[in-house]
GROMACS .gro file of C-alpha atoms in nm:
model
  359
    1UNK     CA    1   6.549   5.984   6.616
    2UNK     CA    2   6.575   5.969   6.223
    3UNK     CA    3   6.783   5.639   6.285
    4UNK     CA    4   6.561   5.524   6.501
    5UNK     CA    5   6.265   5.572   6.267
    6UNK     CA    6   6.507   5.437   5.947
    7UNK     CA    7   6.525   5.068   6.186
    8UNK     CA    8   6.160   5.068   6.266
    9UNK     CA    9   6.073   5.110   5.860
   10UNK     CA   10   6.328   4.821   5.762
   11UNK     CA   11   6.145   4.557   6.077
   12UNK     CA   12   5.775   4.651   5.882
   13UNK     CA   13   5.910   4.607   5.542
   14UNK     CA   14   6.056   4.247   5.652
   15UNK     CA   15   5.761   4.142   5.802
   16UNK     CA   16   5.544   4.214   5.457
   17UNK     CA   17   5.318   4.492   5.605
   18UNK     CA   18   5.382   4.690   5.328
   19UNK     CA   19   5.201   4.760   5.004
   20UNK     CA   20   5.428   4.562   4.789
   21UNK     CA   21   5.358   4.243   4.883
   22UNK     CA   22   5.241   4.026   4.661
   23UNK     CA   23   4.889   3.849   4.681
   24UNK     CA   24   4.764   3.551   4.879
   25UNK     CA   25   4.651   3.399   4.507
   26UNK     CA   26   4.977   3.484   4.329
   27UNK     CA   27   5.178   3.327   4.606
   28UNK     CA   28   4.983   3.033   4.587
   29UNK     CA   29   5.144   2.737   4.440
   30UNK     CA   30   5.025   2.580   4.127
   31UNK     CA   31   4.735   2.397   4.108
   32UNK     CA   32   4.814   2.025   3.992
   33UNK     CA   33   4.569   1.900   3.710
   34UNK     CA   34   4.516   1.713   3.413
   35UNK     CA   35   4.516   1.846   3.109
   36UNK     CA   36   4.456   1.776   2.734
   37UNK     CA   37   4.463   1.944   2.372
   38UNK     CA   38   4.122   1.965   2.162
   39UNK     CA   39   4.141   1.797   1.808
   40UNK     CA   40   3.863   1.706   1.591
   41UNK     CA   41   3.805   1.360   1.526
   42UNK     CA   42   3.593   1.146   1.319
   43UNK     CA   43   3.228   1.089   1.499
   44UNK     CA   44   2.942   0.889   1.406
   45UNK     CA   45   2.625   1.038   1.578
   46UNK     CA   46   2.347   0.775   1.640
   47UNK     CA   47   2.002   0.789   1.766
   48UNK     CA   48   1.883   0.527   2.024
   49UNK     CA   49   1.515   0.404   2.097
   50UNK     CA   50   1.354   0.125   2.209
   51UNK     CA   51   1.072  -0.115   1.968
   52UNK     CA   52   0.936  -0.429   1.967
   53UNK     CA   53   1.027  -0.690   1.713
   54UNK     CA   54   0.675  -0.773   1.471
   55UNK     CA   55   0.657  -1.127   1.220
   56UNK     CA   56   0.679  -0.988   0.865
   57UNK     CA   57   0.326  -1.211   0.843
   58UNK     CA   58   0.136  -1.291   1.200
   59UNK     CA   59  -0.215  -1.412   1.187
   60UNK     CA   60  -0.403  -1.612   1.471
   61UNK     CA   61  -0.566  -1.912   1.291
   62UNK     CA   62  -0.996  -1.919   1.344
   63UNK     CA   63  -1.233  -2.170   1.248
   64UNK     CA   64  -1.520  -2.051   0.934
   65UNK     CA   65  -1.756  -2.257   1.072
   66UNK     CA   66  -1.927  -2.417   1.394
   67UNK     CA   67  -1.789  -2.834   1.366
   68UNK     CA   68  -1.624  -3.129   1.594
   69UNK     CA   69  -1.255  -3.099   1.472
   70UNK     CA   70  -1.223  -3.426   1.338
   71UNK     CA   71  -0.838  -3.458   1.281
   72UNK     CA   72  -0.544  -3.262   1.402
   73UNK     CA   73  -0.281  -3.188   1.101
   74UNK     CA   74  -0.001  -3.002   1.298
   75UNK     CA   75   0.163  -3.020   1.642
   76UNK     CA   76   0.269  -2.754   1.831
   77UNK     CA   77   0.574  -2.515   1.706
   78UNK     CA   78   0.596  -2.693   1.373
   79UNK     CA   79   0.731  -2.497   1.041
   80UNK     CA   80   0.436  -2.521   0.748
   81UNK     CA   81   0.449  -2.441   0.447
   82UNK     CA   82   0.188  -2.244   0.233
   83UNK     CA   83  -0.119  -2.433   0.194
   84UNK     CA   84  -0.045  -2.719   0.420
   85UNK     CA   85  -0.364  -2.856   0.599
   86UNK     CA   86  -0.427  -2.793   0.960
   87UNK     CA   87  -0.703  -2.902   1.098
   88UNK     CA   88  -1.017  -3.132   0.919
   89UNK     CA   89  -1.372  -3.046   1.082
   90UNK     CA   90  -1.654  -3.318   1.040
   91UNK     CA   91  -1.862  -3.305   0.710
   92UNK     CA   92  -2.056  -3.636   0.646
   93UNK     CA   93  -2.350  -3.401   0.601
   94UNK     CA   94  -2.193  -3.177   0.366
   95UNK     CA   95  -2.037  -3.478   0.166
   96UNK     CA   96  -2.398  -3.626   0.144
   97UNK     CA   97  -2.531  -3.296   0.015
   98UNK     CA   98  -2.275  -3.258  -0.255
   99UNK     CA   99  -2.356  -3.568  -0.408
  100UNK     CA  100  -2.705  -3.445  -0.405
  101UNK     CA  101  -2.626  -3.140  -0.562
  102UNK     CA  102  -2.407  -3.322  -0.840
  103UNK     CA  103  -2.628  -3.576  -0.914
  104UNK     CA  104  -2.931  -3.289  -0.937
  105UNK     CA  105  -2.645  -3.107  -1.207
  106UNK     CA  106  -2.588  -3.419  -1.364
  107UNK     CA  107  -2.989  -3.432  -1.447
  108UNK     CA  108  -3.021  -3.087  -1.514
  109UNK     CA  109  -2.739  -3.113  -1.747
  110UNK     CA  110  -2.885  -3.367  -1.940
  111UNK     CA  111  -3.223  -3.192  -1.960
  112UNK     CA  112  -3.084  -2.938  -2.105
  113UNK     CA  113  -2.861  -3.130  -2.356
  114UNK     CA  114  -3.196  -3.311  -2.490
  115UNK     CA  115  -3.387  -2.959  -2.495
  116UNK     CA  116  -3.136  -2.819  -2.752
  117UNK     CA  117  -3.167  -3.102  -2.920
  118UNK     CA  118  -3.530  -3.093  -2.935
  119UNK     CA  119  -3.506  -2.699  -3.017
  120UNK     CA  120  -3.337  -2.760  -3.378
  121UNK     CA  121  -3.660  -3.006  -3.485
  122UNK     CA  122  -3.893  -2.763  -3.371
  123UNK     CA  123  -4.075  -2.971  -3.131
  124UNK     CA  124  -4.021  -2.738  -2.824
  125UNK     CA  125  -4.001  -2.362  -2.760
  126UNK     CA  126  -3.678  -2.192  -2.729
  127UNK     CA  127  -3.819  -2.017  -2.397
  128UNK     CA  128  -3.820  -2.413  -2.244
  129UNK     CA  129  -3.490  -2.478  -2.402
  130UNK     CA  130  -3.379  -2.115  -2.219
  131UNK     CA  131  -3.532  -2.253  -1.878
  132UNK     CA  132  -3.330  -2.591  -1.838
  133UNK     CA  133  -3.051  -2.411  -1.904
  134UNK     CA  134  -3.073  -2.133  -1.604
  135UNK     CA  135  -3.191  -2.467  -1.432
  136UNK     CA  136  -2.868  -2.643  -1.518
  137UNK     CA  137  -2.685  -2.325  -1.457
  138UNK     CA  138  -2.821  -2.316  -1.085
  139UNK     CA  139  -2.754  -2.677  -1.013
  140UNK     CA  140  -2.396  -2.636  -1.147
  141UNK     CA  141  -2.384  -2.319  -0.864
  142UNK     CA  142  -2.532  -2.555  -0.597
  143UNK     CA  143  -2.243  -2.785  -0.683
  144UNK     CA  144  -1.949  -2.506  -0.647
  145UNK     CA  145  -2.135  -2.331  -0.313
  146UNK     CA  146  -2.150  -2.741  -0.125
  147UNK     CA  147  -1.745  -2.783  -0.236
  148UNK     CA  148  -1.635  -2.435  -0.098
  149UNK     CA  149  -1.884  -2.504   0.224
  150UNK     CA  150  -1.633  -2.865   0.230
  151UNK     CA  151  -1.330  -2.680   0.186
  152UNK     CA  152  -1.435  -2.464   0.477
  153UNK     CA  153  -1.385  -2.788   0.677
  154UNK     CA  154  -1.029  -2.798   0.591
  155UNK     CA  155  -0.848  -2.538   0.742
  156UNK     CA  156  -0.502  -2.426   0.555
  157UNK     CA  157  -0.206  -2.210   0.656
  158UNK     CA  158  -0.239  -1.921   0.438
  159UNK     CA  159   0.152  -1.864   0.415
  160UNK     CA  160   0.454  -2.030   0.538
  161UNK     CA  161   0.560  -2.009   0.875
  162UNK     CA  162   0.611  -2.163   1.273
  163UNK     CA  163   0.322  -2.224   1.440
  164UNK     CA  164   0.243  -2.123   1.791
  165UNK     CA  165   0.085  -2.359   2.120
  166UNK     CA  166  -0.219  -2.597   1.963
  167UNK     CA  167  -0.549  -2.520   2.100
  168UNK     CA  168  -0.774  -2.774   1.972
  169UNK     CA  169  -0.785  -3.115   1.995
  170UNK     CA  170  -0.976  -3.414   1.787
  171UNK     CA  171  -1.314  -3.421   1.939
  172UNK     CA  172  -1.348  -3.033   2.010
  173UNK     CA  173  -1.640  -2.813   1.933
  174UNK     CA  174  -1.523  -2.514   1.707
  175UNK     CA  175  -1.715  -2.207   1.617
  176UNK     CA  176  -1.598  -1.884   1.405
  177UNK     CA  177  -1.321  -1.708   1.553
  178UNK     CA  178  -1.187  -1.997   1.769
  179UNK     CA  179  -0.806  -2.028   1.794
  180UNK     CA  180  -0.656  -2.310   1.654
  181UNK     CA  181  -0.302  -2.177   1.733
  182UNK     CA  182  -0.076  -1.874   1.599
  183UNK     CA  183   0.083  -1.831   1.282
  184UNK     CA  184   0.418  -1.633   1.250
  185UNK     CA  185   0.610  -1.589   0.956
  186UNK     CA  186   0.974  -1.463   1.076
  187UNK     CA  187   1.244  -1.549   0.845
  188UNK     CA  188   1.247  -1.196   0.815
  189UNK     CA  189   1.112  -0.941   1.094
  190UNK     CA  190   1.024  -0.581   1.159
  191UNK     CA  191   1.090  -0.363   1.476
  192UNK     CA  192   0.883  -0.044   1.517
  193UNK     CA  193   1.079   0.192   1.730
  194UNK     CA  194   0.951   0.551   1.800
  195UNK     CA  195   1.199   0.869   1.679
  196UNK     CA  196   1.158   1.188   1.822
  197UNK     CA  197   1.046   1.461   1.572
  198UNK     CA  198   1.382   1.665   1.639
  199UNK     CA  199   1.569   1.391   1.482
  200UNK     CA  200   1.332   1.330   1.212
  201UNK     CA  201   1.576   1.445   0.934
  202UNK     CA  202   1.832   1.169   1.068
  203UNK     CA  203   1.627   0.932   0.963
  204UNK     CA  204   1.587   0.813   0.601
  205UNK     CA  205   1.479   0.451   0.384
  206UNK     CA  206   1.802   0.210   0.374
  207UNK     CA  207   1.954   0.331   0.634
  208UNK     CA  208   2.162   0.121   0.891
  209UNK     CA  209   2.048   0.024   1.203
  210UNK     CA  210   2.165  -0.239   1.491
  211UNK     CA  211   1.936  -0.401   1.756
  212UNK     CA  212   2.019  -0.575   2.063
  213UNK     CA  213   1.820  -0.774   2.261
  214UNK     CA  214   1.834  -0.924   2.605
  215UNK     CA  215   1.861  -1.283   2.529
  216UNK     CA  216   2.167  -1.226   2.332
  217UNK     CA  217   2.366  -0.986   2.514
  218UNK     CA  218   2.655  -0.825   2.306
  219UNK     CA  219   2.538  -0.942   1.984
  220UNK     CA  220   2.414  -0.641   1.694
  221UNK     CA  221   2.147  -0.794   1.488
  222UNK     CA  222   2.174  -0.591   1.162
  223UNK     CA  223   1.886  -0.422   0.980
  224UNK     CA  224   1.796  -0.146   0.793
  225UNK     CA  225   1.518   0.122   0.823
  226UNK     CA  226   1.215   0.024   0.550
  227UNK     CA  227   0.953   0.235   0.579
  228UNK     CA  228   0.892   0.608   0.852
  229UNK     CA  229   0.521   0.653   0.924
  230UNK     CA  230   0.340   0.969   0.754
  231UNK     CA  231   0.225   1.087   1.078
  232UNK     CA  232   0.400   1.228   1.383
  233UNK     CA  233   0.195   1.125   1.704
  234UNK     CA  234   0.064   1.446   1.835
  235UNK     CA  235   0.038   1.366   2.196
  236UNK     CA  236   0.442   1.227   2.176
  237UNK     CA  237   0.576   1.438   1.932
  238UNK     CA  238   0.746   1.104   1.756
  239UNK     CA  239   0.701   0.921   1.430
  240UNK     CA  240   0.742   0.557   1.413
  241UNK     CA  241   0.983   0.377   1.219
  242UNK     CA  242   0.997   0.037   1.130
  243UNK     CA  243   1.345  -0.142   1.035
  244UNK     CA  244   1.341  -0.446   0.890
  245UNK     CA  245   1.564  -0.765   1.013
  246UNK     CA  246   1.675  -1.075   0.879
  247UNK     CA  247   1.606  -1.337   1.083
  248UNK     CA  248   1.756  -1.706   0.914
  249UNK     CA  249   1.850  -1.812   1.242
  250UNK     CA  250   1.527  -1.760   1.380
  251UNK     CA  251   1.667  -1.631   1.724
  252UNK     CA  252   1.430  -1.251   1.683
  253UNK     CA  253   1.114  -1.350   1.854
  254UNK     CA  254   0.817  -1.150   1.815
  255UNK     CA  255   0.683  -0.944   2.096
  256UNK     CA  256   1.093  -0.893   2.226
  257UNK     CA  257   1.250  -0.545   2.283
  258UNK     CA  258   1.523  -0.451   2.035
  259UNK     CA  259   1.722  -0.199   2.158
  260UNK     CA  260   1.773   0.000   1.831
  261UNK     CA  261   2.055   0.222   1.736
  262UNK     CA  262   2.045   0.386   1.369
  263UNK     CA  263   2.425   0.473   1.231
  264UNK     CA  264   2.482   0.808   1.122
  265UNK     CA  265   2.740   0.921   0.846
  266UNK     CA  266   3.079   0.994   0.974
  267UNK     CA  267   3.203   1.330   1.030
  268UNK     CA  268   3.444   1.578   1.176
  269UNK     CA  269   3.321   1.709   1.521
  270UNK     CA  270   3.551   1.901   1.814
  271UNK     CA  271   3.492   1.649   2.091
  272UNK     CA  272   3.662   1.700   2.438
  273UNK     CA  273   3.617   1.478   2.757
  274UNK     CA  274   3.249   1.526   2.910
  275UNK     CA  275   3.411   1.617   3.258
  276UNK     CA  276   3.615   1.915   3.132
  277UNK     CA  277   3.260   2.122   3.075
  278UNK     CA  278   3.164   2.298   3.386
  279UNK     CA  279   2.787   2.441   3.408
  280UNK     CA  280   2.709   2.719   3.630
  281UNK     CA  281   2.338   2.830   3.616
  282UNK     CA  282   2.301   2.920   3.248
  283UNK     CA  283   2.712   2.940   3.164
  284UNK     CA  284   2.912   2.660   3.035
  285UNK     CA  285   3.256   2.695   3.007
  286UNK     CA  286   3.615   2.521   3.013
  287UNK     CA  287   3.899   2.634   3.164
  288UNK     CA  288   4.142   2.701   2.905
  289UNK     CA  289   4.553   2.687   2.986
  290UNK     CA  290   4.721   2.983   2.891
  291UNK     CA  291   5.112   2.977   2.778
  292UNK     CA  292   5.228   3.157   3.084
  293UNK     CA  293   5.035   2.832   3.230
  294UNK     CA  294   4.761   2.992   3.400
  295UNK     CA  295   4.423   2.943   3.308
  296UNK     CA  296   4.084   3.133   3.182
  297UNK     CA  297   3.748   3.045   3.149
  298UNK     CA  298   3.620   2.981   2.773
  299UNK     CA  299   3.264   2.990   2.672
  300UNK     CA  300   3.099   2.695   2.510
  301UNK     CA  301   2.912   2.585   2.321
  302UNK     CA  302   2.776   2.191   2.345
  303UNK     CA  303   2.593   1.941   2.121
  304UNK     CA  304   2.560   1.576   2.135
  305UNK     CA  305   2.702   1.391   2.455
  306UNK     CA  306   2.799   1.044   2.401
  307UNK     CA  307   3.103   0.763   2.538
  308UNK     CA  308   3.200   1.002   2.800
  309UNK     CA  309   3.261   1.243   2.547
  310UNK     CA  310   3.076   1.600   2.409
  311UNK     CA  311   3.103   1.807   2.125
  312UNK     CA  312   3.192   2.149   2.108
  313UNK     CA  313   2.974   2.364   1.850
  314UNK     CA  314   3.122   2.740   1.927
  315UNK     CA  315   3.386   2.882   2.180
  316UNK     CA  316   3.642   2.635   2.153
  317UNK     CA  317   3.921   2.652   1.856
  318UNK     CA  318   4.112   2.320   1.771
  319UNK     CA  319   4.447   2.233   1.949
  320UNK     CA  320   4.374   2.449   2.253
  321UNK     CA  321   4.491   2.294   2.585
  322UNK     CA  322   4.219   2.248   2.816
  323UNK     CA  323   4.173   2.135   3.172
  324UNK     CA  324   4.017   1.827   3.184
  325UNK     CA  325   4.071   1.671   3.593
  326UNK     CA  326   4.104   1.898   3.887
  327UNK     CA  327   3.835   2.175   3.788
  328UNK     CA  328   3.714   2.211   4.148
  329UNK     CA  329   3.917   2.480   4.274
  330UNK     CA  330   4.028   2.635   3.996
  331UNK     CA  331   3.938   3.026   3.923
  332UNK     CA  332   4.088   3.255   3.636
  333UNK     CA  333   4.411   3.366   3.619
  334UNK     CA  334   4.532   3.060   3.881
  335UNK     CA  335   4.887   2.858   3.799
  336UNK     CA  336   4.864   2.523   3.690
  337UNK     CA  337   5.105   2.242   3.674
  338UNK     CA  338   5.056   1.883   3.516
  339UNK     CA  339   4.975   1.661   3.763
  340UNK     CA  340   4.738   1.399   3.919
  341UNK     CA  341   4.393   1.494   4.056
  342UNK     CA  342   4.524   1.277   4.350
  343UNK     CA  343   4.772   1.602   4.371
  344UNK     CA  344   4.501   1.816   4.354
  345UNK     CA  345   4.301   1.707   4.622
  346UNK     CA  346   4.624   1.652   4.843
  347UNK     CA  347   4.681   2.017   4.787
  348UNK     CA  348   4.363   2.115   4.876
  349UNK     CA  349   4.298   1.909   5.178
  350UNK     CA  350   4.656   2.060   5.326
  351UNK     CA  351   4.522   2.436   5.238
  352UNK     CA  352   4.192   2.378   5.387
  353UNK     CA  353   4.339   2.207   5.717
  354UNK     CA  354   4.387   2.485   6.015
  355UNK     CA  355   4.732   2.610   6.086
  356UNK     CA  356   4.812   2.460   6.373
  357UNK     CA  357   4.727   2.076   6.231
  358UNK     CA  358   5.067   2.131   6.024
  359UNK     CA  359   5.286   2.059   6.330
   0.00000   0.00000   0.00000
């Protein structure tokens, strides 16, 4: 009987029913993934918005007046410079008043000239000799207020720049505030691009920035920051900044969106491949390789994301070997071996597929 007992203990223990055996996960083979080590490196944060590019000077040109446009300086989409005439509006009727009001100075003048005279001999009052001269004073006035109401007929560009589309034509009928075509000065332009409050302190005078629009795809048009508004907008929580671009060529266009990314000073920053952080509710973690080759989970902490790429702030120390490929299955305390996430999934698919599919 006590041999017979002896056998039946020696078939259990080769059949693994005892105690001893080890583990479904510690017999399990290693899990193939991809790893890598965690160095600093230099970064250059940036902060990204969208603005719209503005003419240093932009100015719709308007008619003073109510007059027939009499003669057409300008076609469209031509470069002016300060100054240069625009448009002439009809004034026969001014012109003939003017020479009304100069002869009438011209008299007075003279009136007044012959008074003074007269004033040393006695033979008038000063109080006369006062009177032609407001009289000539007035007439001289007269002559200045029909020139400027001339010059009103000549309409000028007020700086240099390209003009827009022309509106008018010889023969129109003008009246104050009528377009006679825009007036953009963009040899050098601004784009106002909105900066979230949090970032605020990223963002000083002379810094450098790079725009890119769609006409020119792949191209940085370089600027730098000029001037951050005083106020944040309540209702956004962002304060506007305006960067200011030079513009030679002419290709920034007002009214285009700039794509605008402001360059941050270098610096040293743990970054580690965006796809080795793994976020469960409110943990984020990595799984870090042990040297027995078996992994844990570290806590993390993140902070900017960027290229595929995110910082670590906390949890992480340099030259630690994480997992970066083949996360999915992994728990702590499971073996690891370099490999492919091809591997990996191989691996799984053959330990999730039923026993009797092996055959």
């Amino acid at each position: 009987m006590r041999a017979l007992g002896l056998a039946a203990a020696l078939v259990l223990s080769a059949c693994g029913g005892g105690e001893a055996a080890p583990s479904g996960q510690a017999a399990a083979a290693p899990v193939p993934v991809t790893t890598t080590v965690a160095a600093p490196r230099q970064w250059n944060d940036s902060v990204t918005a969208l603005g719209t590019v503005n003419a240093r000077e932009s100015i719709t040109v308007t008619a003073k007046v109510s007059e027939i446009v009499q003669r057409v300086h300008f076609d469209s989409g031509d470069e002016v410079a300060a100054g240069a005439p625009l448009i002439t509006l009809s004034g026969n009727q001014q012109q003939a008043t003017l020479q009304a009001a100069e002869a009438a100075a011209i008299d007075a003048d003279s009136q007044f000239r012959r008074g003074a005279e007269l004033v040393d001999s006695q033979l008038i009052a000063r109080a006369s000799v006062d009177t032609l001269r407001a009289n000539r004073d007035s007439a001289r006035a007269n002559v200045a207020e029909m020139r400027a109401n001339i010059s009103d007929r000549t309409i000028r560009a007020p700086f240099a720049g390209v003009l827009g589309l022309r509106q008018v034509s010889p023969g129109a009928l003008v009246t104050p505030g009528t377009p006679i075509a825009t007036l953009d000065d963009i040899g050098a332009v601004y784009v106002d691009f909105p900066v979230p409050e949090t970032q605020l302190s990223r963002v000083v005078n002379g810094q450098r920035l790079f725009g890119r629009v769609a006409s020119f795809p792949g191209r940085d048009f370089e600027g730098v920051v000029q001037t951050v508004d005083a106020r944040i907008d309540p209702q956004s929580r962002a304060v506007t900044v305006r960067g200011a671009f030079e513009n030679t060529d002419r290709e920034l266009r007002p009214g285009m969106l700039v794509q605008v990314r402001l360059q941050q000073a270098a610096r040293e920053a743990l970054m580690i491949p965006e796809i080795a952080v793994i976020q469960v509710g409110r943990d984020t973690f990595v799984y870090r390789v042990r040297e027995d080759e078996t992994v844990e989970q570290a806590p993390v902490t993140v902070g900017v994301r960027a290229e595929g790429l995110v910082e670590i702030l906390d949890g992480l120390e340099p030259d630690t070997r994480i997992v970066v490929d083949g996360t999915g299955k992994l728990r702590p305390g499971m073996q690891i071996t370099e490999g492919t996430v091809q591997e990996a999934k191989a691996q799984q698919a053959e330990e999730a597929a039923p026993a009797g599919d092996t055959q």
